[in-house]
CSV table of N, CA and C in Angstrom, one decimal:
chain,number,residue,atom,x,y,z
A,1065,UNK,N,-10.8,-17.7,3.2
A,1065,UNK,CA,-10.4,-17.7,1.9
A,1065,UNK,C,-11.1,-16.6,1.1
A,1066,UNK,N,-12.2,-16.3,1.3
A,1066,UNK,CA,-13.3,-15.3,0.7
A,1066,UNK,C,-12.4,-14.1,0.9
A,1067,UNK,N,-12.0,-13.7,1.8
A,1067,UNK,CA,-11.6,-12.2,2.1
A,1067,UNK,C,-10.3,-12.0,1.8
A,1068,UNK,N,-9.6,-13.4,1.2
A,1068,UNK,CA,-8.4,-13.1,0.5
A,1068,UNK,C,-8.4,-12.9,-0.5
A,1069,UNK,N,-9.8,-13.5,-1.2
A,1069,UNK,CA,-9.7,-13.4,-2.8
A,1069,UNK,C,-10.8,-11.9,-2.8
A,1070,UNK,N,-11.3,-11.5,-1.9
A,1070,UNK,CA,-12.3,-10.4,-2.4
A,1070,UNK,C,-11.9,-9.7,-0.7
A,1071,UNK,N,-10.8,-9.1,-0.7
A,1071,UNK,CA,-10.8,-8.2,0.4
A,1071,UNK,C,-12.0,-7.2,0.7
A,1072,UNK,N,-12.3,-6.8,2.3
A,1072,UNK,CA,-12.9,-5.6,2.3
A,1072,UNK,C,-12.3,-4.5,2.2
A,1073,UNK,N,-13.1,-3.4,1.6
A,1073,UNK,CA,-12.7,-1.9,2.2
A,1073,UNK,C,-11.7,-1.8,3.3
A,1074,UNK,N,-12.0,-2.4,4.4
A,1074,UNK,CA,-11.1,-1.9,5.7
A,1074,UNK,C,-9.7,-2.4,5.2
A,1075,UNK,N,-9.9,-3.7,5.1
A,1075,UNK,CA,-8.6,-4.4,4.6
A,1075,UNK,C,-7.7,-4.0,3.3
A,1076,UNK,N,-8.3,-3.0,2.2
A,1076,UNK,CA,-7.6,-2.4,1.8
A,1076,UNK,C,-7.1,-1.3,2.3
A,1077,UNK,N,-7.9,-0.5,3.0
A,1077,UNK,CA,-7.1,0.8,3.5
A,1077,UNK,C,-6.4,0.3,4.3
A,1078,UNK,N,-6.0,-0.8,5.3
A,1078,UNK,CA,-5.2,-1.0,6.1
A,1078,UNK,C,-3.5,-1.1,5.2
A,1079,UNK,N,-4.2,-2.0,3.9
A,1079,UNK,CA,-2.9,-2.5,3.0
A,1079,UNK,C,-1.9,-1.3,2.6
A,1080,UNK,N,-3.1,-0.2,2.1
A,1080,UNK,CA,-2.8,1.1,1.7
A,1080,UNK,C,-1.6,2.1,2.7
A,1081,UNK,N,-2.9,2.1,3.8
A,1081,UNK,CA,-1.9,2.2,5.2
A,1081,UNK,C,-0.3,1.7,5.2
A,1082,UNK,N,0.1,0.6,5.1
A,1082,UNK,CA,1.3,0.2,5.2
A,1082,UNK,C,1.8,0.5,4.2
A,1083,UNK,N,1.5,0.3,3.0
A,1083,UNK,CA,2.4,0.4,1.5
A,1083,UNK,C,2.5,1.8,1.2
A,1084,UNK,N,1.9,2.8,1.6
A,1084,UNK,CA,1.8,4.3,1.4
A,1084,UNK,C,3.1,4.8,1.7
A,1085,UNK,N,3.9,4.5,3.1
A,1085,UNK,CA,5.4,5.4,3.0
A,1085,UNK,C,6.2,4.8,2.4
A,1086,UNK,N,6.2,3.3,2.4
A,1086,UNK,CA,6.9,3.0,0.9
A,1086,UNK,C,7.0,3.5,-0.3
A,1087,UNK,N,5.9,3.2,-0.7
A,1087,UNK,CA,6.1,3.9,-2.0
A,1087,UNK,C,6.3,5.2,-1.9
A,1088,UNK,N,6.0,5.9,-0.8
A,1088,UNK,CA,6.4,7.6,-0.8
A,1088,UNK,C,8.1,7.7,-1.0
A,1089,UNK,N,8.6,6.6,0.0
A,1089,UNK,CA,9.8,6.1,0.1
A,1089,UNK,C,10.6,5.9,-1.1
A,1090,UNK,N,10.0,5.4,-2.2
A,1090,UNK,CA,10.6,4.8,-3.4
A,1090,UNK,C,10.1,6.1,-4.3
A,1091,UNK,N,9.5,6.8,-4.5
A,1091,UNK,CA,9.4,8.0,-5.4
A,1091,UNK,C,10.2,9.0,-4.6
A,1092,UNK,N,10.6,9.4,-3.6
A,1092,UNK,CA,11.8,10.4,-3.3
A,1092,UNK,C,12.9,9.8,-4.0
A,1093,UNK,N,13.1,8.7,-3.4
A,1093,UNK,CA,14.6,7.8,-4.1
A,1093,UNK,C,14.8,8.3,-5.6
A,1094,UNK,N,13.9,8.0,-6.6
A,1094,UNK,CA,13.8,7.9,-7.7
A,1094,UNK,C,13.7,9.7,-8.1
A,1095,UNK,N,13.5,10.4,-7.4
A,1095,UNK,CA,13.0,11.9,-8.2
A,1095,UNK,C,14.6,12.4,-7.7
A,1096,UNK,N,15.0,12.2,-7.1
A,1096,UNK,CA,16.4,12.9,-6.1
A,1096,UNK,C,17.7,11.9,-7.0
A,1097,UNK,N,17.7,10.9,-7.5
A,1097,UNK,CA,18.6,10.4,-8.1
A,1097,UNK,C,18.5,11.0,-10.1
């Protein structure tokens, strides 16, 4: 429960990791339309 309410470092770059081409994904979408 601890490390869900107070992630570590690693566990955010991992989150980062994933959600990064997304959102790269959704800012092309939005600059090209």
């Amino acid at each position: 429960m601890t490390q869900a309410i107070h992630p570590t470092n690693h566990a955010i770059e991992r989150f980062n990791d994933r959600i990064k081409p997304f959102l790269d994904h959704e800012l092309q979408s939005e600059l090209s339309s």
